[in-house]
Each structure stands twice: as structure tokens, then as C-alpha cells.
Amino acid sequence: MPRKAPFFIQALRNVLNSKYGLNTLGRSGEKVYTGLDNHLQSCAESALKNGLAKLEKDSPNLKANSLEAGLIAIETYSGLVRAWVGGRNYQKNQFDHVYQANRQIGSTIKPFVYVTALDASLNNYKVATPITILSDKPLSIEQINQDAWTPKNYDGNFRGAVTLRYALERSLNIPAVYVTQKVTPSNVANTVHNFRIAKDPLAVPSIALGATESNLLSLTAAYAAIANGGIWIRPRLFISIANKDGDILATSNIEEERVADEPAVFVLTNLLQGVMERGTGRKAKALGLQLNVAGK
């Protein structure tokens, strides 16, 4: 019978091996306590498997079992991993899409662009609000190599002047670039770094559209920091290790850092609720989502 949560177990082994030496555990009846929730884990595995199958069925050009994905759920106030699925079949492919797959993050960066503008502690320009007017007009930026960069919206249209709320809800590219130029790419890069999305993001105009690499684990922890009022917490794969007598040998303590001011994050969360209600995330409602959620 397949082992429960095999990707998580392997990631946990890696952590324990690097911290304590895996060979020292288990021989004398030690137990490792984690935050993994069996029900959430089962839901996550089903969601990934069924979601990929539906995508393949709805796209004639895709072969069955040709897609891969990862899914992770983190408890925002503790950093504990509650569910972890690194791929659709561990027995066939052990590559873990939660932390081993580094990709350019695209529009998932936009909340961090806008929180840089909403938070006076993150930029030297001015504090934006949800009704701040942004430009959604053709834009050309000269780069270091003197080539012109002319970003476009996903639909190729321009809307003139839009509010910050509208721009984020519709995931418009031009306003995000406009904001980045105002608060400076350097400050956006600092925000990306402070939220631990990427270690050394390049402070270039295209960072506004996600021209930096990250993985699902880091990105989820960054979004968890938004849900946690601007406090980033390092993801935790275990709670404690005990010997056969129940004595605690080691614990994973909460490591946290404030990375954005709470009022700015409160506003950003409200904006991200609008994304799910009226913007690019509204189709989630058609899938049965009835909760009041924020997302991108």
C-alpha cells in the first residue's frame, strides 16, 4: 500500500537529516510529531489528482498523465505544514514540485508590488490607497542595455486611468509596471526579498510582472505572511521529537519577522478579496467556493 504523504515524508527526512542526522532517529523508538492533517492531506491529494485530470480532459492536445503540479497548505500563525503534495504519483516520479520546481512567478508577484506602494515603510515615494489613480496607457521603458521594453496587458487593451483596486482585481500589467517605476524596482525587490520569495531578485522594471524565480513553498509562505498580518513565519515540517519515554529531544520553534505594516496588509487583504469576488479569481465561485476568501 502506498505510504501516506510520501512527498512530505521525504521532505521531512531531509530536514531531520540536515538538522540532527537521520541515522540517529528511529533506532531507539523516537517519535516525530508533525502538523500534518490527515483529512486536509487527503483533500489535497484528491484536488491535485482530479484537477490535473480535468485539465487534460478539457485540453485535447494534452495526453493523459502529462501534467504535474504541487500543492501545499501552511497554517499561517504557526508555520506548520498541514498538507503537502509534491506531484501526482510519488512511486513514478519523486521530483517534488513544492520546493524543487523553481519557476518565474508571473502575476503572483503583484500583491507584493502593491503592498510596497501601500506601506510607507516599504517605499520612499508616497503611500497609495485603493482609489489611487494609476496609468493604464502604452508604456516604454529604456533598459540598462538601452533596449526599449514595452509591456502589454494580457488582453492587449489599454484602459487609460484606473484605480489601484481595479488594476489588482483585473491583474493588469501596465499599472503594476507604473507603480513599480514610482516606488522604484529596488524597493519592490526589497519587498520580494523580505517576504523570502527570492533571495536575490533583480531590481529591474520587469520585476513588476514576476521576472524572478521562486518555488511553491516560498511563495505560499509569503502569501501566508499576508494572511498573518504582515508577519512572515518560516514553514515548519515538524513540531517535536520525543524518545520512547516521551521526553522531548528537540522542537522546531516559531521563527517570525514582521515584513510589512499591519494596516497596509489589511488593505491589501481587502483588495485580494475583491480579486476573488469580481476579478480574475471570481471563477472559483463557480467551483463551489462559498467562503469569504482573499487570493490572487
Coordinates of C-alpha atoms in Angstrom, one line a residue:
M1 CA 0.0 0.0 0.0
P2 CA 1.4 3.5 -0.9
R3 CA 2.8 5.4 2.1
K4 CA 0.7 8.3 3.3
A5 CA 2.0 11.8 2.2
P6 CA 5.2 10.4 0.7
F7 CA 6.5 13.7 -0.6
F8 CA 6.0 15.3 2.8
I9 CA 7.8 12.3 4.5
Q10 CA 10.8 12.7 2.2
A11 CA 11.0 16.4 2.7
L12 CA 10.7 15.8 6.5
R13 CA 13.5 13.3 6.3
N14 CA 15.7 15.8 4.5
V15 CA 15.1 18.4 7.2
L16 CA 15.8 15.9 10.1
N17 CA 18.9 14.7 8.3
S18 CA 20.3 18.1 7.9
K19 CA 19.5 19.2 11.5
Y20 CA 20.0 16.1 13.5
G21 CA 21.4 13.3 11.3
L22 CA 18.6 10.9 10.2
N23 CA 20.6 7.8 11.2
T24 CA 20.3 8.8 14.9
L25 CA 16.5 8.7 14.8
G26 CA 14.1 5.8 15.0
R27 CA 16.6 3.2 16.3
S28 CA 15.6 3.7 19.9
G29 CA 11.9 4.3 19.4
E30 CA 12.0 8.1 18.8
K31 CA 8.8 9.7 17.5
V32 CA 8.4 12.7 15.3
Y33 CA 5.3 14.9 15.7
T34 CA 4.2 17.0 12.8
G35 CA 1.3 19.3 12.0
L36 CA 0.1 17.3 9.0
D37 CA -3.7 16.9 9.0
N38 CA -4.8 13.6 7.5
H39 CA -8.1 15.0 6.3
L40 CA -6.5 18.0 4.6
Q41 CA -3.8 15.8 3.1
S42 CA -6.4 13.5 1.6
C43 CA -8.3 16.5 0.2
A44 CA -5.1 18.0 -1.2
E45 CA -4.1 14.7 -2.9
S46 CA -7.6 14.4 -4.5
A47 CA -7.7 18.0 -5.6
L48 CA -4.4 17.7 -7.3
K49 CA -5.2 14.4 -9.0
N50 CA -8.7 15.4 -10.1
G51 CA -7.7 18.9 -11.1
L52 CA -4.9 17.7 -13.4
A53 CA -7.1 15.0 -14.9
K54 CA -9.8 17.6 -15.7
L55 CA -7.2 19.9 -17.3
E56 CA -6.0 17.1 -19.5
K57 CA -9.6 16.1 -20.4
D58 CA -10.6 19.6 -21.3
S59 CA -7.4 20.2 -23.5
P60 CA -7.4 17.8 -26.5
N61 CA -3.7 18.5 -27.1
L62 CA -2.7 17.2 -23.7
K63 CA -2.0 13.5 -23.1
A64 CA -3.3 11.7 -20.0
N65 CA -0.9 11.9 -17.1
S66 CA 1.2 14.5 -18.9
L67 CA 0.8 17.3 -16.4
E68 CA 2.4 17.8 -13.0
A69 CA 1.7 20.1 -10.1
G70 CA 2.4 20.7 -6.4
L71 CA 0.1 21.7 -3.5
I72 CA 1.0 22.9 0.0
A73 CA -1.1 24.3 2.8
I74 CA 0.5 26.2 5.7
E75 CA -1.1 27.2 9.0
T76 CA -0.5 31.0 8.9
Y77 CA 0.0 31.7 12.6
S78 CA 2.4 28.8 13.3
G79 CA 4.1 28.0 10.0
L80 CA 3.1 24.3 10.4
V81 CA 2.6 22.4 7.2
R82 CA -0.9 21.0 7.1
A83 CA -0.8 19.3 3.7
W84 CA 1.9 18.7 1.2
V85 CA 1.6 17.1 -2.3
G86 CA 4.7 17.2 -4.5
G87 CA 3.3 15.5 -7.5
R88 CA 0.6 13.2 -8.8
N89 CA 2.5 9.9 -8.2
Y90 CA 5.5 9.5 -5.9
Q91 CA 6.2 5.9 -7.0
K92 CA 6.7 7.0 -10.6
N93 CA 8.3 10.4 -10.1
Q94 CA 10.0 11.7 -6.9
F95 CA 10.6 15.2 -8.1
D96 CA 8.9 17.5 -5.6
H97 CA 7.0 20.4 -7.2
V98 CA 6.6 22.1 -3.9
Y99 CA 10.2 23.0 -3.3
Q100 CA 12.3 21.7 -6.2
A101 CA 10.5 23.3 -9.1
N102 CA 11.8 26.9 -9.5
R103 CA 9.8 29.0 -12.0
Q104 CA 9.2 32.6 -12.8
I105 CA 6.3 33.6 -10.7
G106 CA 4.5 35.9 -13.1
S107 CA 1.4 37.8 -11.8
T108 CA 1.6 36.2 -8.4
I109 CA 4.1 38.9 -7.6
K110 CA 1.5 41.7 -8.0
P111 CA 0.3 41.8 -4.3
F112 CA 3.9 42.4 -3.3
V113 CA 4.2 45.2 -5.8
Y114 CA 1.1 46.9 -4.5
V115 CA 1.9 46.4 -0.8
T116 CA 5.2 48.2 -1.5
A117 CA 3.1 51.2 -2.5
L118 CA 0.5 50.8 0.3
D119 CA 3.1 50.6 3.0
A120 CA 5.0 53.8 3.9
S121 CA 7.8 51.7 5.5
L122 CA 8.5 49.9 2.2
N123 CA 8.9 52.9 -0.2
N124 CA 10.3 56.4 -0.3
Y125 CA 7.7 57.8 -2.7
K126 CA 4.3 58.1 -1.2
V127 CA 1.6 56.0 0.3
A128 CA -1.0 54.7 -2.2
T129 CA -4.7 53.8 -1.4
P130 CA -7.2 51.6 -3.1
I131 CA -8.6 54.6 -5.0
T132 CA -5.2 55.9 -6.2
I133 CA -5.3 56.5 -9.9
L134 CA -2.8 54.6 -12.0
S135 CA -1.9 54.8 -15.6
D136 CA -3.0 52.1 -18.0
K137 CA -1.6 53.6 -21.1
P138 CA 1.1 52.4 -23.5
L139 CA 4.5 52.4 -21.7
S140 CA 8.0 52.1 -22.9
I141 CA 11.0 51.8 -20.6
E142 CA 14.6 52.0 -21.6
Q143 CA 16.6 49.2 -20.0
I144 CA 20.3 49.1 -19.0
N145 CA 21.2 47.7 -22.4
Q146 CA 19.3 50.6 -23.9
D147 CA 16.7 48.4 -25.5
A148 CA 13.1 49.6 -25.0
W149 CA 10.8 47.4 -23.0
T150 CA 7.1 47.8 -23.9
P151 CA 4.9 45.7 -21.6
K152 CA 1.3 44.9 -22.5
N153 CA -1.8 43.8 -20.7
Y154 CA -2.8 40.1 -21.2
D155 CA -5.7 41.2 -23.5
G156 CA -3.7 43.8 -25.4
N157 CA -6.1 46.6 -24.4
F158 CA -5.5 49.8 -22.5
R159 CA -8.0 51.4 -20.2
G160 CA -6.5 54.9 -19.6
A161 CA -6.8 55.7 -15.9
V162 CA -7.8 53.0 -13.4
T163 CA -7.9 52.7 -9.6
L164 CA -5.3 50.6 -7.8
R165 CA -8.2 48.3 -6.7
Y166 CA -9.4 47.8 -10.3
A167 CA -5.9 47.2 -11.5
L168 CA -5.2 44.5 -9.0
E169 CA -8.6 42.8 -9.3
R170 CA -8.1 42.5 -13.1
S171 CA -4.4 41.7 -12.8
L172 CA -3.5 44.5 -15.3
N173 CA 0.2 44.6 -16.2
I174 CA 0.7 48.2 -17.2
P175 CA -0.5 49.7 -13.8
A176 CA 1.8 47.2 -12.0
V177 CA 4.8 48.4 -14.0
Y178 CA 3.7 52.0 -13.5
V179 CA 3.6 51.5 -9.7
T180 CA 7.0 49.8 -9.7
Q181 CA 8.5 52.7 -11.5
K182 CA 7.1 55.1 -9.0
V183 CA 8.2 53.2 -5.8
T184 CA 11.3 52.0 -7.7
P185 CA 12.2 48.5 -8.7
S186 CA 14.8 48.4 -5.9
N187 CA 12.1 48.8 -3.2
V188 CA 9.9 46.2 -4.9
A189 CA 12.9 43.9 -5.0
N190 CA 13.5 44.5 -1.2
T191 CA 9.9 43.5 -0.5
V192 CA 10.3 40.4 -2.6
H193 CA 13.4 39.6 -0.6
N194 CA 12.0 40.4 2.8
F195 CA 9.0 38.1 2.1
R196 CA 11.5 35.4 1.2
I197 CA 10.1 34.9 -2.2
A198 CA 13.6 35.1 -3.7
K199 CA 17.0 35.6 -2.2
D200 CA 18.5 38.0 -4.8
P201 CA 15.7 39.4 -7.0
L202 CA 16.9 41.7 -9.8
A203 CA 15.8 45.3 -9.3
V204 CA 14.7 45.7 -12.9
P205 CA 11.4 47.1 -14.3
S206 CA 10.2 43.6 -15.3
I207 CA 10.1 42.5 -11.7
A208 CA 6.7 44.1 -11.7
L209 CA 5.5 41.2 -13.8
G210 CA 7.2 38.4 -11.9
A211 CA 10.6 38.3 -13.6
T212 CA 12.1 36.4 -10.7
E213 CA 12.2 32.7 -9.8
S214 CA 10.8 31.1 -6.8
N215 CA 9.1 27.8 -5.7
L216 CA 5.7 27.0 -4.3
L217 CA 6.9 26.6 -0.7
S218 CA 8.5 30.0 -0.6
L219 CA 5.6 31.7 -2.4
T220 CA 3.0 30.1 -0.2
A221 CA 4.9 31.2 2.9
A222 CA 4.9 34.7 1.5
Y223 CA 1.2 34.7 1.0
A224 CA 0.8 33.2 4.5
A225 CA 2.6 36.3 5.8
I226 CA -0.1 38.5 4.2
A227 CA -2.8 36.4 5.9
N228 CA -0.8 36.7 9.1
G229 CA -1.0 40.5 9.2
G230 CA 2.4 41.1 7.7
I231 CA 4.4 38.7 9.9
W232 CA 6.4 36.1 7.9
I233 CA 6.9 32.7 9.6
R234 CA 9.4 30.1 8.5
P235 CA 7.5 26.9 7.3
R236 CA 7.8 24.1 9.9
L237 CA 7.6 20.4 8.9
F238 CA 7.7 19.1 12.5
I239 CA 6.7 20.1 16.0
S240 CA 8.9 18.0 18.2
I241 CA 10.9 14.8 18.5
A242 CA 10.5 12.6 21.6
N243 CA 12.2 9.5 22.8
K244 CA 10.4 6.2 23.7
D245 CA 9.7 7.6 27.2
G246 CA 8.1 10.7 25.9
D247 CA 10.9 13.1 26.7
I248 CA 11.3 15.9 24.2
L249 CA 14.6 15.7 22.4
A250 CA 14.1 18.6 20.1
T251 CA 11.5 21.1 18.9
S252 CA 11.0 23.4 15.9
N253 CA 10.5 26.9 17.3
I254 CA 8.5 29.5 15.5
E255 CA 10.8 31.8 13.6
E256 CA 9.0 35.0 12.6
E257 CA 9.7 38.5 11.3
R258 CA 7.5 41.5 10.5
V259 CA 7.9 42.2 6.8
A260 CA 5.1 44.7 6.3
D261 CA 3.0 47.0 8.5
E262 CA -0.4 45.6 9.5
P263 CA -2.6 48.4 8.3
A264 CA -1.1 48.1 4.8
V265 CA -1.6 44.4 4.8
F266 CA -5.2 44.8 6.0
V267 CA -5.9 47.0 3.0
L268 CA -4.1 44.5 0.6
T269 CA -6.2 41.7 2.0
N270 CA -9.3 43.6 1.3
L271 CA -8.1 44.2 -2.3
L272 CA -7.4 40.5 -2.7
Q273 CA -10.9 39.7 -1.5
G274 CA -12.1 41.8 -4.4
V275 CA -9.9 39.7 -6.7
M276 CA -12.0 36.7 -5.7
E277 CA -15.3 38.4 -5.8
R278 CA -15.1 40.5 -9.0
G279 CA -11.7 39.9 -10.6
T280 CA -9.6 37.2 -12.0
G281 CA -10.4 34.7 -9.2
R282 CA -14.2 35.0 -9.5
K283 CA -14.5 31.7 -11.4
A284 CA -13.6 29.9 -8.1
K285 CA -17.1 30.7 -7.0
A286 CA -18.4 28.5 -9.9
L287 CA -16.4 25.6 -8.5
G288 CA -18.3 25.8 -5.3
L289 CA -16.2 28.1 -3.2
Q290 CA -18.5 29.9 -0.8
L291 CA -16.2 31.2 1.8
N292 CA -15.1 34.8 2.2
V293 CA -11.5 34.5 0.9
A294 CA -8.7 36.6 -0.4
G295 CA -6.4 35.4 -3.2
K296 CA -4.6 36.0 -6.5

